[in-house]
Short mmCIF file of C-alpha atoms in Angstrom, two decimals:
data_model
loop_
_atom_site.label_atom_id
_atom_site.label_comp_id
_atom_site.label_asym_id
_atom_site.label_seq_id
_atom_site.Cartn_x
_atom_site.Cartn_y
_atom_site.Cartn_z
CA MET A 1 -34.80 20.21 7.84
CA LEU A 2 -33.11 23.30 6.84
CA ASP A 3 -33.65 24.76 3.18
CA GLN A 4 -31.44 27.72 3.27
CA ILE A 5 -28.03 26.15 2.32
CA ARG A 6 -27.07 26.33 -1.22
CA GLY A 7 -23.92 24.21 -1.34
CA LEU A 8 -20.17 25.27 -0.30
CA HIS A 9 -19.12 28.54 -0.03
CA HIS A 10 -15.42 28.22 0.51
CA VAL A 11 -12.73 26.06 1.84
CA THR A 12 -9.96 27.54 3.97
CA SER A 13 -6.63 25.85 4.65
CA MET A 14 -3.20 26.61 5.80
CA ALA A 15 0.23 26.90 4.10
CA ASP A 16 3.75 27.78 5.15
CA ASP A 17 4.81 30.09 2.28
CA ALA A 18 2.58 32.80 0.59
CA ARG A 19 4.47 33.13 -2.71
CA THR A 20 4.45 29.42 -3.18
CA ASN A 21 0.72 29.11 -2.49
CA ASN A 22 -0.13 32.17 -4.95
CA HIS A 23 1.84 30.63 -7.46
CA PHE A 24 0.24 27.35 -7.23
CA PHE A 25 -3.22 28.69 -7.39
CA THR A 26 -2.86 31.41 -9.89
CA ASN A 27 -0.53 29.72 -12.25
CA THR A 28 -0.75 26.01 -11.89
CA LEU A 29 -4.38 25.87 -11.56
CA GLY A 30 -5.14 29.16 -13.38
CA LEU A 31 -7.52 30.28 -10.74
CA ARG A 32 -7.86 34.23 -10.14
CA ARG A 33 -6.74 35.74 -6.82
CA VAL A 34 -9.78 37.77 -5.90
CA LYS A 35 -8.57 39.13 -2.38
CA LYS A 36 -5.34 39.89 -0.74
CA THR A 37 -5.84 40.51 2.70
CA VAL A 38 -4.67 39.44 6.28
CA ASN A 39 -5.99 37.43 8.91
CA PHE A 40 -8.37 39.01 11.29
CA ASP A 41 -6.58 37.31 14.24
CA SER A 42 -3.22 37.33 13.34
CA PRO A 43 -2.71 40.43 10.83
CA ASP A 44 0.95 39.60 10.30
CA VAL A 45 -0.02 36.59 8.14
CA TYR A 46 -2.15 36.82 4.93
CA HIS A 47 -5.71 35.62 3.82
CA LEU A 48 -5.45 34.94 0.16
CA TYR A 49 -8.64 33.91 -1.86
CA TYR A 50 -8.74 32.42 -5.03
CA GLY A 51 -11.74 31.59 -7.33
CA ASP A 52 -13.41 32.65 -10.58
CA ARG A 53 -13.65 36.20 -11.87
CA ALA A 54 -15.94 37.50 -9.08
CA GLY A 55 -15.21 35.06 -6.04
CA THR A 56 -18.53 33.65 -6.47
CA PRO A 57 -19.72 31.33 -3.70
CA GLY A 58 -18.80 27.50 -4.32
CA THR A 59 -15.53 28.56 -6.39
CA VAL A 60 -13.47 30.11 -3.58
CA MET A 61 -10.00 28.33 -1.91
CA THR A 62 -8.93 30.71 0.69
CA TYR A 63 -5.31 30.31 2.58
CA PHE A 64 -3.74 31.25 5.77
CA PRO A 65 -0.06 30.98 4.92
CA PHE A 66 1.88 30.84 8.29
CA PRO A 67 5.86 31.16 7.64
CA GLN A 68 7.47 28.01 8.20
CA MET A 69 4.22 26.40 9.43
CA PRO A 70 5.10 22.59 9.86
CA ARG A 71 3.08 20.43 7.93
CA GLY A 72 -0.15 18.76 9.14
CA ARG A 73 -0.69 15.10 9.83
CA ALA A 74 -3.45 13.40 7.75
CA GLY A 75 -6.24 11.77 9.85
CA THR A 76 -9.71 11.70 10.46
CA GLY A 77 -11.78 14.60 11.78
CA GLU A 78 -10.73 16.84 8.65
CA VAL A 79 -11.57 17.51 5.10
CA GLY A 80 -9.03 15.12 3.44
CA THR A 81 -9.69 16.15 -0.28
CA THR A 82 -10.99 19.28 -2.11
CA VAL A 83 -12.41 18.43 -5.42
CA PHE A 84 -12.69 20.98 -8.31
CA SER A 85 -15.09 20.65 -11.13
CA VAL A 86 -13.18 20.63 -14.75
CA PRO A 87 -15.18 19.96 -18.17
CA LYS A 88 -15.42 16.50 -19.88
CA GLU A 89 -12.51 15.62 -22.04
CA SER A 90 -10.02 17.82 -20.09
CA PHE A 91 -8.59 15.14 -17.95
CA GLY A 92 -5.50 14.58 -20.68
CA PHE A 93 -4.90 18.31 -20.42
CA TRP A 94 -4.70 18.39 -16.90
CA GLN A 95 -2.55 15.38 -16.41
CA GLU A 96 -0.09 16.29 -18.76
CA ARG A 97 -0.17 19.79 -17.39
CA LEU A 98 0.42 18.80 -13.79
CA THR A 99 2.85 16.40 -14.56
CA GLN A 100 4.76 18.96 -16.56
CA LEU A 101 4.78 21.36 -13.74
CA GLY A 102 6.22 18.89 -11.46
CA VAL A 103 2.90 18.53 -9.39
CA THR A 104 3.19 15.12 -7.14
CA GLY A 105 0.71 12.86 -5.86
CA LEU A 106 -0.78 12.30 -9.42
CA LYS A 107 -3.26 9.34 -9.67
CA ALA A 108 -6.33 8.71 -12.03
CA GLU A 109 -9.19 6.66 -10.77
CA GLU A 110 -12.87 6.48 -10.95
CA ALA A 111 -15.43 6.94 -8.38
CA PHE A 112 -19.14 7.15 -8.49
CA GLY A 113 -19.23 6.82 -12.11
CA GLU A 114 -16.77 9.81 -12.57
CA ARG A 115 -13.31 10.27 -14.01
CA ARG A 116 -10.94 11.75 -11.12
CA LEU A 117 -7.38 12.88 -11.07
CA ASN A 118 -6.02 13.10 -7.53
CA PHE A 119 -3.00 15.49 -6.90
CA ALA A 120 -1.28 17.20 -4.16
CA GLY A 121 -0.57 21.04 -3.41
CA PRO A 122 2.71 22.41 -2.43
CA ASP A 123 2.04 21.64 1.30
CA GLY A 124 0.84 17.96 0.62
CA ASP A 125 -2.70 19.45 0.38
CA GLY A 126 -5.31 16.68 -0.90
CA PHE A 127 -6.90 17.73 -4.15
CA ALA A 128 -8.55 16.09 -7.23
CA LEU A 129 -10.27 17.43 -10.17
CA VAL A 130 -13.48 15.59 -11.60
CA GLU A 131 -14.95 15.90 -15.04
CA VAL A 132 -18.33 17.17 -14.98
CA GLU A 133 -20.60 17.39 -17.96
CA ASN A 134 -22.35 20.81 -18.66
CA ASP A 135 -21.30 22.45 -15.60
CA PRO A 136 -22.67 26.02 -16.44
CA ARG A 137 -20.37 28.10 -14.14
CA THR A 138 -18.12 30.68 -16.10
CA PRO A 139 -14.39 30.04 -15.54
CA TRP A 140 -11.67 32.44 -15.05
CA THR A 141 -9.63 32.25 -18.30
CA GLU A 142 -7.16 34.85 -17.61
CA GLY A 143 -4.86 32.61 -15.71
CA GLY A 144 -3.46 31.09 -18.90
CA ILE A 145 -5.95 27.94 -19.45
CA ALA A 146 -8.56 27.94 -21.76
CA GLU A 147 -12.19 27.67 -21.30
CA ASP A 148 -12.63 24.30 -22.46
CA HIS A 149 -10.31 23.04 -19.47
CA ALA A 150 -10.55 25.76 -16.84
CA ILE A 151 -11.77 25.04 -13.49
CA ARG A 152 -15.55 25.75 -12.81
CA GLY A 153 -15.36 25.88 -9.19
CA PHE A 154 -15.70 23.24 -6.49
CA HIS A 155 -17.33 19.96 -7.15
CA SER A 156 -17.12 18.44 -3.59
CA VAL A 157 -15.27 18.09 -0.41
CA SER A 158 -14.34 15.01 1.07
CA MET A 159 -14.27 14.28 5.02
CA ARG A 160 -12.45 11.72 6.92
CA LEU A 161 -14.36 10.39 9.80
CA ARG A 162 -13.68 7.59 12.33
CA ASP A 163 -17.76 7.24 12.33
CA GLU A 164 -20.08 9.05 9.51
CA GLY A 165 -23.06 8.71 11.59
CA ALA A 166 -23.60 11.87 13.38
CA THR A 167 -22.16 14.19 10.63
CA ALA A 168 -24.30 12.60 8.17
CA GLU A 169 -27.22 13.22 10.14
CA LEU A 170 -25.98 16.63 10.72
CA LEU A 171 -25.74 17.29 6.81
CA LYS A 172 -29.23 15.89 6.35
CA PHE A 173 -30.60 18.31 8.76
CA MET A 174 -28.79 21.06 6.79
CA GLY A 175 -30.62 19.90 3.67
CA TYR A 176 -28.22 17.50 2.15
CA GLU A 177 -29.81 14.24 0.98
CA GLU A 178 -27.86 10.85 0.55
CA LEU A 179 -26.99 10.32 -3.17
CA ASP A 180 -25.07 7.09 -3.28
CA ARG A 181 -22.74 4.88 -1.22
CA LYS A 182 -19.75 3.16 -2.59
CA ASP A 183 -16.55 1.27 -1.28
CA GLY A 184 -16.88 2.97 2.47
CA VAL A 185 -17.89 6.58 1.22
CA THR A 186 -21.45 8.10 1.42
CA ARG A 187 -22.08 10.88 -1.14
CA LEU A 188 -24.69 13.56 -0.09
CA ILE A 189 -26.11 16.36 -2.26
CA VAL A 190 -27.87 19.44 -1.67
CA PRO A 191 -30.72 20.00 -4.35
CA GLY A 192 -31.09 22.78 -6.44
CA GLY A 193 -27.74 24.32 -5.03
CA ASN A 194 -24.93 26.51 -6.31
CA GLY A 195 -22.94 24.08 -8.43
CA ALA A 196 -20.82 23.04 -5.47
CA THR A 197 -23.42 20.76 -3.83
CA LEU A 198 -21.69 17.48 -3.19
CA VAL A 199 -20.08 16.05 0.21
CA ASP A 200 -18.46 12.88 0.64
CA LEU A 201 -17.98 11.12 3.87
CA GLU A 202 -15.36 8.61 4.21
CA THR A 203 -15.36 6.34 7.31
CA LEU A 204 -11.99 5.31 8.65
CA PRO A 205 -12.43 3.83 12.06
CA ASN A 206 -8.87 2.91 12.69
CA ILE A 207 -7.07 5.96 11.77
CA ASN A 208 -5.54 8.48 13.99
CA ARG A 209 -7.04 11.93 14.60
CA ALA A 210 -5.39 14.38 12.11
CA ALA A 211 -2.94 17.29 13.64
CA GLN A 212 -3.57 20.51 11.88
CA GLY A 213 -0.76 22.35 9.93
CA ALA A 214 0.35 23.47 6.69
CA GLY A 215 -1.58 21.51 3.99
CA SER A 216 -4.56 21.06 6.35
CA VAL A 217 -8.02 22.38 5.72
CA HIS A 218 -9.08 24.72 8.47
CA HIS A 219 -12.69 24.73 7.81
CA VAL A 220 -15.25 24.34 5.21
CA ALA A 221 -17.90 27.06 4.77
CA PHE A 222 -21.42 26.59 3.61
CA ALA A 223 -23.39 29.26 1.42
CA VAL A 224 -26.48 30.79 2.60
CA ASP A 225 -27.95 33.83 0.47
CA ASN A 226 -28.24 36.50 3.14
CA ARG A 227 -27.88 37.38 6.83
CA GLU A 228 -31.52 36.77 7.49
CA LYS A 229 -31.22 33.03 6.12
CA GLN A 230 -28.20 32.77 8.22
CA LEU A 231 -29.81 33.82 11.47
CA GLU A 232 -32.65 31.15 10.59
CA VAL A 233 -29.56 28.60 10.39
CA ARG A 234 -27.99 29.53 13.51
CA LYS A 235 -31.30 29.38 15.56
CA ALA A 236 -32.09 25.93 14.30
CA LEU A 237 -28.55 24.72 14.92
CA MET A 238 -28.70 26.00 18.47
CA ASP A 239 -31.95 24.63 19.25
CA THR A 240 -30.48 21.17 18.19
CA GLY A 241 -27.90 21.60 20.62
CA TYR A 242 -24.97 23.06 18.64
CA HIS A 243 -22.78 25.53 20.06
CA VAL A 244 -22.57 28.29 17.31
CA THR A 245 -20.48 31.26 17.46
CA PRO A 246 -21.96 35.01 17.09
CA VAL A 247 -22.09 36.29 13.67
CA ILE A 248 -18.88 37.65 12.61
CA ASP A 249 -18.21 40.49 10.15
CA ARG A 250 -15.74 38.99 7.68
CA ASP A 251 -15.80 41.98 5.17
CA TYR A 252 -16.76 40.00 2.01
CA PHE A 253 -19.35 37.85 4.29
CA TRP A 254 -20.82 37.30 7.57
CA ALA A 255 -19.84 34.04 9.18
CA ILE A 256 -20.88 31.56 11.87
CA TYR A 257 -19.01 28.77 13.27
CA PHE A 258 -19.18 25.14 15.04
CA ARG A 259 -17.58 21.99 15.32
CA THR A 260 -19.21 19.05 14.14
CA PRO A 261 -19.53 15.55 15.80
CA GLY A 262 -16.86 14.42 13.72
CA GLY A 263 -14.40 17.09 14.44
CA VAL A 264 -14.60 19.29 11.40
CA LEU A 265 -14.94 22.82 11.87
CA PHE A 266 -18.12 24.23 9.63
CA GLU A 267 -18.91 27.61 8.97
CA ILE A 268 -21.93 29.08 7.35
CA ALA A 269 -21.21 32.21 5.09
CA THR A 270 -23.45 34.68 3.31
CA ASN A 271 -23.45 35.24 -0.39
CA GLU A 272 -23.30 39.00 0.38
CA PRO A 273 -21.70 41.58 0.16
CA GLY A 274 -19.02 39.68 -1.98
CA PHE A 275 -15.46 40.56 -2.91
CA ASP A 276 -16.17 43.94 -4.80
CA ARG A 277 -17.55 45.70 -1.89
CA ASP A 278 -13.86 47.58 -1.77
CA GLU A 279 -12.37 46.91 -5.33
CA GLU A 280 -13.42 47.15 -8.71
CA ILE A 281 -14.33 43.79 -10.03
CA ASP A 282 -11.66 44.24 -12.79
CA HIS A 283 -8.88 44.88 -10.07
CA LEU A 284 -10.05 42.15 -7.60
CA GLY A 285 -7.07 40.56 -5.64
CA GLU A 286 -4.42 43.58 -6.63
CA ALA A 287 -4.20 45.65 -3.63
CA LEU A 288 -3.67 44.75 0.15
CA LYS A 289 -6.93 45.21 1.67
CA LEU A 290 -6.96 45.52 5.46
CA PRO A 291 -10.00 45.03 7.94
CA GLN A 292 -10.88 48.14 9.84
CA GLN A 293 -9.44 47.24 12.91
CA HIS A 294 -5.86 46.72 11.24
CA LYS A 295 -5.81 49.73 8.97
CA HIS A 296 -3.71 51.74 11.24
CA LEU A 297 -0.82 48.79 10.78
CA ARG A 298 -0.54 49.11 6.91
CA ALA A 299 2.91 50.55 6.71
CA ILE A 300 4.08 47.90 9.03
CA LEU A 301 2.42 45.02 7.40
CA GLU A 302 3.38 46.01 3.86
CA SER A 303 6.98 46.00 4.91
CA HIS A 304 6.64 42.71 6.69
CA LEU A 305 4.33 40.46 4.41
CA GLN A 306 5.99 38.46 1.61
CA LYS A 307 5.81 40.09 -1.68
CA LEU A 308 3.58 38.06 -4.15
CA ASP A 309 3.94 37.51 -7.95
CA GLY A 310 0.90 39.47 -9.52
#
């Protein structure tokens, strides 16, 4: 069993409009845009990152906004819901705020003894807020939401699977432990992690496979401290029979990817070097930052990419 995984690192999804996406996360949810860059493989498309002040692993939601991308079709083999942690007694604030701002899909419920508010993103993305007592992570408060209500980071992700068995075994190999089972959902936790330590597995044997599009999660990334730990994880996964990519430099972290038995794409990402490697911490996400191989395209990309607020 591995002991290098610290919890979630980031979740990457797809959207169809960059300006709408940026407004939703920075205004509606009050997160900080910590990086404005482009897709490594398709530089005419943004890669936008949102999180806390520094883009701390375990807080970062990222997006590829492909213009006019058709919506995805929900189903199995994907992350169905990305869940954020908010303070106790902030439920009413968020319910009122999201209602006033016209957010759809609002549904209050209780799961695993926690108060939960489900809602949809601009592309039908599945989100929820869960009240967590004494989450020690420091929130971003310059997005217009006070500290006693502001999002702390990820609480969990929920994966929809036709059969949870092999994915549950994989997560246990990655250092997760079963915490609880309730109403067809298995909850796993990585002990002593970074605060974003939970994964829920929902078994839906009669549901069709998802089709990716706007509003779909592209992949979920798990955090390791550094490249040395990442290489240890890569070797262990390959020795177990998984087909894992070589290490890829993503400028702000190093990444490896592999497809899980349930169909979800996993990434293992390093906590180093961080989002301040090419911008001062006080100015994260302000300027368009380009990977080295795309820097010669700056003039073209700046004229082509949609202008964002802020």
